[in-house]
Coordinates of C-alpha atoms and ligand atoms in Angstrom, one line a residue:
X381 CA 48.4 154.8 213.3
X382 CA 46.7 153.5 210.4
X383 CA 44.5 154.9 208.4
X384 CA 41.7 152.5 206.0
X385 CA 39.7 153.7 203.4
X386 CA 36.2 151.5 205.1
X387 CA 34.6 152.7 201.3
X388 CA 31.3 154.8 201.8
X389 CA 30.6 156.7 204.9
X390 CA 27.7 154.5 205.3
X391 CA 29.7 151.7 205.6
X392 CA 32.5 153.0 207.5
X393 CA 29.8 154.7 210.7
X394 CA 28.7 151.1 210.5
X395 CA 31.9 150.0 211.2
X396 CA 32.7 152.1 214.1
X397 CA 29.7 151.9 215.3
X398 CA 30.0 148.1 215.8
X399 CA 33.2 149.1 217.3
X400 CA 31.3 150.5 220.2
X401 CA 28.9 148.5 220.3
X402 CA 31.6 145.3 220.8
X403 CA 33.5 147.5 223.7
X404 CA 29.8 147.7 225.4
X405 CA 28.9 144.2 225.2
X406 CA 32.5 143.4 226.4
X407 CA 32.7 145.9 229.6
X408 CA 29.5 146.7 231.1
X409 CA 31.1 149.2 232.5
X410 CA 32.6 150.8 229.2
X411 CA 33.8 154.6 229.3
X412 CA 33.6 156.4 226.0
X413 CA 34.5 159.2 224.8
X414 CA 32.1 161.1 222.1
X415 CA 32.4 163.6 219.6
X416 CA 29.4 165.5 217.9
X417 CA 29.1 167.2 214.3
X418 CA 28.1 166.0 210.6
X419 CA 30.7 163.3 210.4
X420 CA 29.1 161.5 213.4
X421 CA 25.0 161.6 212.5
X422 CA 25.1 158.2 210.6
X423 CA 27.5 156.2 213.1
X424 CA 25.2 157.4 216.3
X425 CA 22.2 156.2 213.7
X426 CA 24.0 153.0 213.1
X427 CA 24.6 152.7 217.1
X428 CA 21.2 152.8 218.3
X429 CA 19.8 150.3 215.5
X430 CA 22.4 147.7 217.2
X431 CA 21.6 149.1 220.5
X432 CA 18.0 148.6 220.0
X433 CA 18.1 144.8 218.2
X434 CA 20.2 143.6 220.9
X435 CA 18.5 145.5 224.0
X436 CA 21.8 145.7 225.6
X437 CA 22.0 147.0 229.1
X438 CA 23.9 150.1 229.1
X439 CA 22.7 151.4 232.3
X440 CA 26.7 151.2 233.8
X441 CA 28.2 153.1 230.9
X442 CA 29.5 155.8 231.4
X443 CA 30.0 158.7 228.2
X444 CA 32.4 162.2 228.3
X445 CA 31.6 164.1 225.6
X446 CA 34.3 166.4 224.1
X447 CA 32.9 169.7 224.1
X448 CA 30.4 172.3 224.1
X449 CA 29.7 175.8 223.2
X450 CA 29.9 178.5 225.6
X451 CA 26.7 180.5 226.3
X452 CA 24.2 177.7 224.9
X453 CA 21.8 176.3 227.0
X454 CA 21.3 172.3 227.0
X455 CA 18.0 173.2 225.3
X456 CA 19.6 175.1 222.6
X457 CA 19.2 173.1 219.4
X458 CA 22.6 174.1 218.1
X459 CA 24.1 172.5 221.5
X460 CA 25.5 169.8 222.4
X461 CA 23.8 168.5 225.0
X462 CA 20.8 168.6 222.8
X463 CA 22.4 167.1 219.8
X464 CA 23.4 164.1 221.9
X465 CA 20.0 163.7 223.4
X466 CA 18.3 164.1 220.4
X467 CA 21.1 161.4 218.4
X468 CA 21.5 158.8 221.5
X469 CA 20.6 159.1 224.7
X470 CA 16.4 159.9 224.1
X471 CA 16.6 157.0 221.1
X472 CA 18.0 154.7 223.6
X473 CA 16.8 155.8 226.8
X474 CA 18.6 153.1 228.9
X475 CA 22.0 155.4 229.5
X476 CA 22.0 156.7 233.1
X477 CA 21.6 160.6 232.9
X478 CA 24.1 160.7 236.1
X479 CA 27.2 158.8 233.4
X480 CA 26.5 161.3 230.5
X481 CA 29.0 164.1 231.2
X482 CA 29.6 166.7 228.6
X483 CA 31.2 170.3 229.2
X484 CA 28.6 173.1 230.6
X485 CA 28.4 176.0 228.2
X486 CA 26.5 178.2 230.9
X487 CA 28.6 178.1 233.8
X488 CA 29.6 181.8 235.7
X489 CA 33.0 180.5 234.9
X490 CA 34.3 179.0 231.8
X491 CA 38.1 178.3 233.0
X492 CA 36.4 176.7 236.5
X493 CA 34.1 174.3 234.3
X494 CA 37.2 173.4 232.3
X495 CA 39.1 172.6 235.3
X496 CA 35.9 170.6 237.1
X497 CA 35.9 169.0 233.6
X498 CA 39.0 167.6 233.2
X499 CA 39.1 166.3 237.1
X500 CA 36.4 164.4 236.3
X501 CA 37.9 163.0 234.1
X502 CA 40.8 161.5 236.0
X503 CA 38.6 160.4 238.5
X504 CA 36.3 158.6 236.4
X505 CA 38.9 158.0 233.3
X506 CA 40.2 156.8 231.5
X507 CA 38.3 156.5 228.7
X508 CA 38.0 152.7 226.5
X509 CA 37.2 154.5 223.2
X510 CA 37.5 158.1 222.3
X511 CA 35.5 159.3 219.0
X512 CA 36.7 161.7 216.9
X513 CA 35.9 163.8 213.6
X514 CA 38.9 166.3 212.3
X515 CA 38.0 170.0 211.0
X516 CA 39.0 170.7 207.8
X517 CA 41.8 172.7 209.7
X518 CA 42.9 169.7 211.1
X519 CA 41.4 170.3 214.7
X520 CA 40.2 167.8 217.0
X521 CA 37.7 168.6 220.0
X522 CA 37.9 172.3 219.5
X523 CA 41.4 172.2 219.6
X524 CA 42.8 174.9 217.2
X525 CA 45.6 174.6 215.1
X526 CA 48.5 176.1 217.4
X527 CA 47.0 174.4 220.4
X528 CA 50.2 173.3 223.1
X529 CA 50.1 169.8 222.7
X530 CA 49.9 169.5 226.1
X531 CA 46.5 171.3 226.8
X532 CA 44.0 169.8 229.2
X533 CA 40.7 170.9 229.3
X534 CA 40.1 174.8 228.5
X535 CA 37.9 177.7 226.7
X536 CA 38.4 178.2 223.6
X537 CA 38.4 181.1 220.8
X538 CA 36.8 179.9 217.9
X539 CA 38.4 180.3 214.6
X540 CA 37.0 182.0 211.9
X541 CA 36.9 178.3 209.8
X542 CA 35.4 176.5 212.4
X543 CA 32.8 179.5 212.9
X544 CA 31.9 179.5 208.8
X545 CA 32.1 175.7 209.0
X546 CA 29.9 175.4 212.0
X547 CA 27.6 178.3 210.8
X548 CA 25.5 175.8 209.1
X549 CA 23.0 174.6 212.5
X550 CA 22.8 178.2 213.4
X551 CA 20.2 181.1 211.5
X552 CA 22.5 183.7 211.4
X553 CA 26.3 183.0 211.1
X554 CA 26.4 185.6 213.8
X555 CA 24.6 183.6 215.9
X556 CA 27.3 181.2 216.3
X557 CA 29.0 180.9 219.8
X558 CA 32.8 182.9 219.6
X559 CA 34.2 180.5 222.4
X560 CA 34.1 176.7 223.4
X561 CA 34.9 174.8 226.4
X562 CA 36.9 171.9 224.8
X563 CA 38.9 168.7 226.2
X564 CA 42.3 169.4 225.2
X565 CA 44.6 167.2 223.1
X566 CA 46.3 165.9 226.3
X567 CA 42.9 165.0 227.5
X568 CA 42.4 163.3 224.5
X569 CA 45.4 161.2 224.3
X570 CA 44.4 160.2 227.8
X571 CA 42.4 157.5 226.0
X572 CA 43.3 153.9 225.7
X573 CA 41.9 153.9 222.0
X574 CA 41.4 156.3 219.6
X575 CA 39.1 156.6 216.5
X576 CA 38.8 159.3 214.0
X577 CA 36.7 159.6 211.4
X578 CA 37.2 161.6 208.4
X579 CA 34.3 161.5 205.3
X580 CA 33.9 163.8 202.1
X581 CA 36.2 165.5 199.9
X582 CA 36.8 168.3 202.0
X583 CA 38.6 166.4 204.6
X584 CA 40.6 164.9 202.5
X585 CA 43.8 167.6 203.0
X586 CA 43.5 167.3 206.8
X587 CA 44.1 163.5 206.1
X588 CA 46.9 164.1 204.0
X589 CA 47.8 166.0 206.6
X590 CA 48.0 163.6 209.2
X591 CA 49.2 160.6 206.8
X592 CA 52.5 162.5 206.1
X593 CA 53.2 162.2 209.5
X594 CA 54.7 165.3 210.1
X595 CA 53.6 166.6 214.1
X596 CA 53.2 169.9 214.3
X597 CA 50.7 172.2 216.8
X598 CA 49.8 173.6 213.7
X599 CA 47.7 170.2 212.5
X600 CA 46.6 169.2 216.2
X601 CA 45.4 166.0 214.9
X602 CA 49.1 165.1 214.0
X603 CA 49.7 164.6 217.7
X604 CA 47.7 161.5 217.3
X605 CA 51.0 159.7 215.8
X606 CA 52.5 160.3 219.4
X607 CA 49.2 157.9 220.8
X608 CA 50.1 154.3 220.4
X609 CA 46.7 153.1 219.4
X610 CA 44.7 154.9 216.6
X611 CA 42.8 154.3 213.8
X612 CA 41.7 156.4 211.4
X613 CA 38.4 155.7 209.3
X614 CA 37.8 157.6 206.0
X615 CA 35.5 157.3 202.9
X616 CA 36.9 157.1 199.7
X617 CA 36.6 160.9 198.9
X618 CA 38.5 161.7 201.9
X619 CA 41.3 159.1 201.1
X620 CA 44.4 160.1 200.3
X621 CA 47.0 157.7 197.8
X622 CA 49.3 156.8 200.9
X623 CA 51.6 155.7 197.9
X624 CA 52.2 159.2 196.5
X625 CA 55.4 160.9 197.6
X626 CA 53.9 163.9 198.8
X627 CA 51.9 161.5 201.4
X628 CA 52.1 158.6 203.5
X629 CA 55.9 159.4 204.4
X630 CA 54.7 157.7 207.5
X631 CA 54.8 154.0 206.6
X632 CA 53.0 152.6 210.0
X633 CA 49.5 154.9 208.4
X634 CA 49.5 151.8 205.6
X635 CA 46.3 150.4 205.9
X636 CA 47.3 147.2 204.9
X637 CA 50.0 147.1 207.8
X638 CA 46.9 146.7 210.6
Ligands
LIG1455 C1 32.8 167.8 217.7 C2 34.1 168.2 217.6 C3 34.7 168.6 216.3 C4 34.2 167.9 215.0 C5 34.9 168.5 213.8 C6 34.3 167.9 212.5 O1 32.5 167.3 219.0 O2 34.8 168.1 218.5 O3 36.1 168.5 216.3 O4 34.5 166.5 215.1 O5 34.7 169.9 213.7 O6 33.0 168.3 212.4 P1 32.0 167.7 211.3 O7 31.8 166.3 211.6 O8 30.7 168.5 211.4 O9 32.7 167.9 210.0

């Protein structure tokens, strides 16, 4: 794993975003995996500015996202579905609605969906890139701290963090959704590669978390050391000194080691 301080956030969504951009022009037939939330807003911004310069054809790709609330529609604005319409898919029209999977938050069945979910993808999988942000709790996808690490695709209870944290696209914190259908973090590792991106201040103990590379349930994003091709993408308020002896015990998250 390594993780690189890319400076701003600006600078670092830019990066990534040329990241997927590259694995696009390269495989026409690219599979990604995306993630949602604040952390992502100015890389999908970044994505369609390249997408749209370069008109490139991405009628053949194919996208899973990682989650979605249970009990919002795809119309809902806090969902999603709607916040990857409204970020990608309307800016850049040219995905194929058929390739954009993401979980259904108003199924009859939440623990069916999950399992349709994560048979889709194997079939389809697995995926070039995977995308991901970290809760300040250290979660990935939805994926709790205590989450087995070898959880496929399931509903999730929401913790009370990730409720407060999430409560601001909602009116009422009450209106946030209790439970999640999420890819779970054996879905995840699934992937051939894996980014996370971490940016601001308070993100910065969930990287120190990760950079000490202790694995424990209890900081589901530490399972990423177990994954044999990560990066990790932070801003400078979210970097940790991987020279201090309370961090960066894990020599291979040097950033100058890539
Ligand atoms: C989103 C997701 C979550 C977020 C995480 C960080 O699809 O799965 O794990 O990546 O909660 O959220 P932000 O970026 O809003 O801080």
């Amino acid at each position: 794993m390594k993780i690189i301080n890319l400076g701003t956030s600006h600078q670092a969504a830019f990066y990534v975003a040329t990241e997927l951009y590259k694995q696009m022009l390269l495989n026409k037939e690219s599979k990604l995996g995306l993630a949602t939330g604040g952390t992502m807003i100015e890389m999908y911004k970044a994505l369609v500015t390249l997408l749209q310069n370069n008109r490139l054809d991405v009628s053949q790709v194919e996208t899973f996202n990682l989650d979605e609330y249970i009990g919002l529609d795809s119309d809902h604005p806090a969902s999603y579905h709607y916040y990857m319409r409204h970020i990608l898919f309307d800016r850049y029209p040219m995905f194929d609605t058929a390739k954009i999977h993401l979980p259904s938050g108003i199924t009859e069945d939440a623990d069916e969906e999950a399992l349709r979910y994560e048979a889709l993808l194997d079939k389809r999988g697995p995926v070039d890139i995977q995308i991901l942000g970290i809760g300040q709790n250290g979660h990935i996808g939805f994926n709790e701290p205590g989450t087995p690490f070898d959880s496929l695709t399931h509903r999730v209870d929401l913790t009370e963090s990730t409720i407060e944290a999430n409560s601001r696209y909602f009116d009422n914190r009450e209106d946030v959704p209790k439970q999640a259908i999420s890819m779970g973090l054996q879905s995840i590792m699934k992937a051939k590669r894996i980014i996370l991106l971490a940016f601001g201040a308070h993100k910065k103990q969930a990287i120190a978390q990760l950079a000490s590379g202790r694995i424990t349930p209890e900081v589901p994003a530490t399972i990423l050391h177990q994954h044999p091709n990560v990066e990790v993408y932070v801003d400078h308020a979210a970097m940790v000194d991987l020279n201090s002896q309370n961090v960066g015990l894990d020599e291979s998250c040097r950033g100058d080691q890539v």
